[in-house]
PDB file of C-alpha atoms in Angstrom:
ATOM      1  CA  UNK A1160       0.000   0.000   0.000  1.00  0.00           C
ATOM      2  CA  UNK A1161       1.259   3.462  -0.760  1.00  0.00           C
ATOM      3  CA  UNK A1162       1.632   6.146   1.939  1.00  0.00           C
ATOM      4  CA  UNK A1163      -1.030   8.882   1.272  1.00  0.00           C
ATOM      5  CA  UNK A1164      -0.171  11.439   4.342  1.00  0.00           C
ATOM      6  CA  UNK A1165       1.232  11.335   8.136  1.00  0.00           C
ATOM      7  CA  UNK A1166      -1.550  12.444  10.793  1.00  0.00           C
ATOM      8  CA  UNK A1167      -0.773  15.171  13.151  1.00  0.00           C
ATOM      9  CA  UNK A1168      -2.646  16.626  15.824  1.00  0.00           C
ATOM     10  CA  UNK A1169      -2.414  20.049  16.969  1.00  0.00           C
ATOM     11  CA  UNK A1170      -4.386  21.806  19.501  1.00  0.00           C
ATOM     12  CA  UNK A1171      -4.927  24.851  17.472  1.00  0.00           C
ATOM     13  CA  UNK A1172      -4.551  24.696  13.560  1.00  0.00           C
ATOM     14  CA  UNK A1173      -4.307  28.130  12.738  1.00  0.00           C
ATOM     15  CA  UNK A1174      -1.238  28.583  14.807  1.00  0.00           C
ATOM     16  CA  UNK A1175       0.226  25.090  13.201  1.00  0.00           C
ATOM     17  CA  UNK A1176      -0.018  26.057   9.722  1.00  0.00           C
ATOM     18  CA  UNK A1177       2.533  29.202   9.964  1.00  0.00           C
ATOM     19  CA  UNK A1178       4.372  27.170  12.020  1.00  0.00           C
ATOM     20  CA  UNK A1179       4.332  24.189   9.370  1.00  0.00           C
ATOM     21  CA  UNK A1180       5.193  26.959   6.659  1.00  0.00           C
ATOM     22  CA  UNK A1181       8.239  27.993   8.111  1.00  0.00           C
ATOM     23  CA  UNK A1182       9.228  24.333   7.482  1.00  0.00           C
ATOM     24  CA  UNK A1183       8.626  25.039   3.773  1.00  0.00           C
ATOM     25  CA  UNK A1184       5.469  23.169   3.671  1.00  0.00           C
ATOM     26  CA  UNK A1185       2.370  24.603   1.242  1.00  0.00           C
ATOM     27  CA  UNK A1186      -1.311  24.755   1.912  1.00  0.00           C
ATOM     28  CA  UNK A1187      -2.827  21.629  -0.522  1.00  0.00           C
ATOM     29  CA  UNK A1188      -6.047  22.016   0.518  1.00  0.00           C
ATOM     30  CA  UNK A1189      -8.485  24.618   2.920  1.00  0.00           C
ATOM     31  CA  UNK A1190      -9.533  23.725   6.295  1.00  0.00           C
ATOM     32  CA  UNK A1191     -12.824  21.880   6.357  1.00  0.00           C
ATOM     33  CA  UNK A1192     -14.509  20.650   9.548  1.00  0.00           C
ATOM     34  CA  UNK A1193     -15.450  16.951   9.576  1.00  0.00           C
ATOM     35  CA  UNK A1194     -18.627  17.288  11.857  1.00  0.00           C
ATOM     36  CA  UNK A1195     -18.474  13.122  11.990  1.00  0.00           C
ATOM     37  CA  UNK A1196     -14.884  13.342  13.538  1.00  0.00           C
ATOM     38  CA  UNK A1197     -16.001  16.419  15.337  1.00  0.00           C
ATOM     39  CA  UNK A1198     -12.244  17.929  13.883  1.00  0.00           C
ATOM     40  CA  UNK A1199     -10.871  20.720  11.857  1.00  0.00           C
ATOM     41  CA  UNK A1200      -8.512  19.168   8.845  1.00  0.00           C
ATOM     42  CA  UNK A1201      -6.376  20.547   6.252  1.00  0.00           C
ATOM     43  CA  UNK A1202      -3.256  19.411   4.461  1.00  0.00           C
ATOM     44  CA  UNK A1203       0.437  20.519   3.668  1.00  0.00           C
ATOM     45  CA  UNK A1204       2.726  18.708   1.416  1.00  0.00           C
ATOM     46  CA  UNK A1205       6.424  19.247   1.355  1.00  0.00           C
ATOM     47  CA  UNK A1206       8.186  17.777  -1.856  1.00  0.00           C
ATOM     48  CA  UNK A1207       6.510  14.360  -1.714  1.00  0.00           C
ATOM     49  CA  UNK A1208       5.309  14.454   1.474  1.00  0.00           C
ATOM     50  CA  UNK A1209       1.761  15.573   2.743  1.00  0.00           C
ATOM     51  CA  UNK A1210       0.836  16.398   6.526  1.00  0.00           C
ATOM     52  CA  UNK A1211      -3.004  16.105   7.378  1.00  0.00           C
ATOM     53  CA  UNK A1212      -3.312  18.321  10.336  1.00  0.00           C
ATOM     54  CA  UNK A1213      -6.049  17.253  12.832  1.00  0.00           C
ATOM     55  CA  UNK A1214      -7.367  19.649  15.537  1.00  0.00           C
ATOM     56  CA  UNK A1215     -10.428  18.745  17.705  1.00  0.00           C
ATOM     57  CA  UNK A1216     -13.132  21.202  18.151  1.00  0.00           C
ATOM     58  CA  UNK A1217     -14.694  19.760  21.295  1.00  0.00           C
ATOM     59  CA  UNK A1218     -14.201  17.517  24.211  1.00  0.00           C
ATOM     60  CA  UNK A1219     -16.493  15.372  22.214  1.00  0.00           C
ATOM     61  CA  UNK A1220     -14.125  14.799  19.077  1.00  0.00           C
ATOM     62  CA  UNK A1221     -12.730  11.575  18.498  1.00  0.00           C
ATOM     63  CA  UNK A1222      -9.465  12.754  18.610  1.00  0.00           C
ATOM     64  CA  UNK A1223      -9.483  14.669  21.933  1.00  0.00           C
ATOM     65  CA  UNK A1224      -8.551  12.680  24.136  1.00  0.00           C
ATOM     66  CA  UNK A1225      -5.175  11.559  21.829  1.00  0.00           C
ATOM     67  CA  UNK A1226      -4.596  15.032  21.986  1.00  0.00           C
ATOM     68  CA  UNK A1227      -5.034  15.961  25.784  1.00  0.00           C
ATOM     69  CA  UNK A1228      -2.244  13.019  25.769  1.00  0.00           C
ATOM     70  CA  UNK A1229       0.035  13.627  23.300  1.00  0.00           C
ATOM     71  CA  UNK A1230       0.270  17.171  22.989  1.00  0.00           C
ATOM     72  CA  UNK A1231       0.746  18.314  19.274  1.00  0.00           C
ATOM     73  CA  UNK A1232       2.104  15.332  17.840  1.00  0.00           C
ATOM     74  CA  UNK A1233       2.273  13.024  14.639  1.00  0.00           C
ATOM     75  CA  UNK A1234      -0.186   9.721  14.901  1.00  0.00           C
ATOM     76  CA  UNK A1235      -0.940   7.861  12.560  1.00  0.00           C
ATOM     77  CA  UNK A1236       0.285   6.695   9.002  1.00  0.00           C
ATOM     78  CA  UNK A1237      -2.660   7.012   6.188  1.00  0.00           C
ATOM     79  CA  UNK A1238      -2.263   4.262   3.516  1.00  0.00           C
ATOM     80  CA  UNK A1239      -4.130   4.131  -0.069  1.00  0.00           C
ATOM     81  CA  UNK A1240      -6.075   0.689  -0.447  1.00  0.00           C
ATOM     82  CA  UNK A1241      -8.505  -0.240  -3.605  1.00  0.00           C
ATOM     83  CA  UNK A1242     -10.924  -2.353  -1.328  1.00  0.00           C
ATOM     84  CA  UNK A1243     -11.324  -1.145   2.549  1.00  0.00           C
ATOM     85  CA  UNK A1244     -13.372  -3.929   3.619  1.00  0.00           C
ATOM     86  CA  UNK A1245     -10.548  -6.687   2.197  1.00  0.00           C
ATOM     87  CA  UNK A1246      -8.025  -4.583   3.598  1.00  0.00           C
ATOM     88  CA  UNK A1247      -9.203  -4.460   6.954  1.00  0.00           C
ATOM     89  CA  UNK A1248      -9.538  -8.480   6.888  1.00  0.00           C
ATOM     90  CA  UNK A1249      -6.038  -8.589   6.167  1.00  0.00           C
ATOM     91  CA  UNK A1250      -4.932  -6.790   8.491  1.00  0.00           C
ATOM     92  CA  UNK A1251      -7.073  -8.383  11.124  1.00  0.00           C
ATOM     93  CA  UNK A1252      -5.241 -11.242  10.205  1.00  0.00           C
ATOM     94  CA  UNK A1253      -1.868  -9.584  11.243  1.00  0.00           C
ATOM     95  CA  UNK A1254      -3.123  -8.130  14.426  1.00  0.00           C
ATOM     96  CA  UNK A1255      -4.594  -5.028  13.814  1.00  0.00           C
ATOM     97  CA  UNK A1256      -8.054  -4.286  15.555  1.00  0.00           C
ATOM     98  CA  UNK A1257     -10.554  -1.868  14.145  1.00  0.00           C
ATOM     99  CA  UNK A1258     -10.352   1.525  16.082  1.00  0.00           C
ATOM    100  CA  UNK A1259     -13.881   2.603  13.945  1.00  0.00           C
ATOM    101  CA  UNK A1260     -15.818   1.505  11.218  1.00  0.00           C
ATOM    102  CA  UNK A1261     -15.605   2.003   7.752  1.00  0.00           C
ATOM    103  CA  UNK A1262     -17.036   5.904   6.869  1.00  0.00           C
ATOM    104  CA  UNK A1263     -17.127   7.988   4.408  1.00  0.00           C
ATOM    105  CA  UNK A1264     -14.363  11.520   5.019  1.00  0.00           C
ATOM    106  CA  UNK A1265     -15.321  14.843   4.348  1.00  0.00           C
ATOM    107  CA  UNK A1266     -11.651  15.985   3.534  1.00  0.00           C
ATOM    108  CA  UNK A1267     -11.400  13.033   1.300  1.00  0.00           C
ATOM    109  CA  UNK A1268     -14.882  14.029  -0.831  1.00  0.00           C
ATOM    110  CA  UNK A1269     -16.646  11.426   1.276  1.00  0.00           C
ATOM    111  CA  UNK A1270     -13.956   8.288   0.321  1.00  0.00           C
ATOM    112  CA  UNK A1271     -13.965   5.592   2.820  1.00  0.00           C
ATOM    113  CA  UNK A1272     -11.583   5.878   5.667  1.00  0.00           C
ATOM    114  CA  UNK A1273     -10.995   3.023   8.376  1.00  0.00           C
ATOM    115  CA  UNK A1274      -8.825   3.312  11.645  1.00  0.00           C
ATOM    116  CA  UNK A1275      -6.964   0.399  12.924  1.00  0.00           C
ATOM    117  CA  UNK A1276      -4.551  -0.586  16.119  1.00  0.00           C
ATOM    118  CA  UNK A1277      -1.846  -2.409  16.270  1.00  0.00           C
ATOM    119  CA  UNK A1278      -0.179  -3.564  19.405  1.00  0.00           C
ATOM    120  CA  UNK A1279       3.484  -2.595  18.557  1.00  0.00           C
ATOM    121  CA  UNK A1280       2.922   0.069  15.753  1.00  0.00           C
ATOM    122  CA  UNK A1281       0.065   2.085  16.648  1.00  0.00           C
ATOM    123  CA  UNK A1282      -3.043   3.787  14.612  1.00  0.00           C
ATOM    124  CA  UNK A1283      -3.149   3.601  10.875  1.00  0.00           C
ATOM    125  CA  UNK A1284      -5.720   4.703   8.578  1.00  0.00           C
ATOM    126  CA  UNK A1285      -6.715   3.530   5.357  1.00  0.00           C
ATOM    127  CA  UNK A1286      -8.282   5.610   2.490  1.00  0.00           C
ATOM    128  CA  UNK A1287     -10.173   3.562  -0.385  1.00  0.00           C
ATOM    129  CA  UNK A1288      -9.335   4.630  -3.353  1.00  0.00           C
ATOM    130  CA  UNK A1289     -10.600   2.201  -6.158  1.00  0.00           C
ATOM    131  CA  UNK A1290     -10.905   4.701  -8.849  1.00  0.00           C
TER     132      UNK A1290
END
């Protein structure tokens, strides 16, 4: 599967983007809130590689409590898969658990994402792309 971005949380996103900027990363895309996710998202790229900054909007985001924990921070890998529900199977397979179900993104014009959990790597995502 190819890499499609790196997730990182930040606690405030207008105030991550300058700071992402002086890095020499570019705006890709405009802030859109995911009212699903309860989260503000936009992305950065950097030569060939792309940033998806996450920022909760309410104690009742699924990312806030990640936050609270881990500060501004990356977490999670995003991978490109043609099929998410064969994907996920696979994975299941190697030890990954389903952090959520399959649902459609609003950053991604309403693709399929997935979250998963691995013991010894961490949170991925996957993004169905089967066009």
């Amino acid at each position: 599967m190819q890499i499609h971005h790196i997730g990182y949380l930040v606690k405030k996103i207008n105030k991550a983007i300058p700071a992402f900027e002086n890095l020499g990363y570019k705006m890709e895309s405009d802030i859109v809130f995911d009212e699903y996710r309860g989260i503000d998202i936009c992305f950065m790229t950097k030569e060939h590689y792309r940033v998806e900054l996450v920022c909760p909007k309410s104690k009742d985001s699924v990312v806030y409590e990640l936050q609270k924990k881990y500060g501004n921070s990356p977490y999670h890998i995003c991978y490109i898969c043609e099929n998410i529900e064969d994907e996920v199977e696979k994975l299941r397979d190697s030890g990954y658990v389903k952090y959520d179900e399959p649902h459609e993104a609003i950053a991604f014009s309403n693709k399929k994402v997935c979250f998963l959990i691995h013991p010894y790597l961490g949170m991925i995502e996957l993004l169905e792309e089967n066009e």
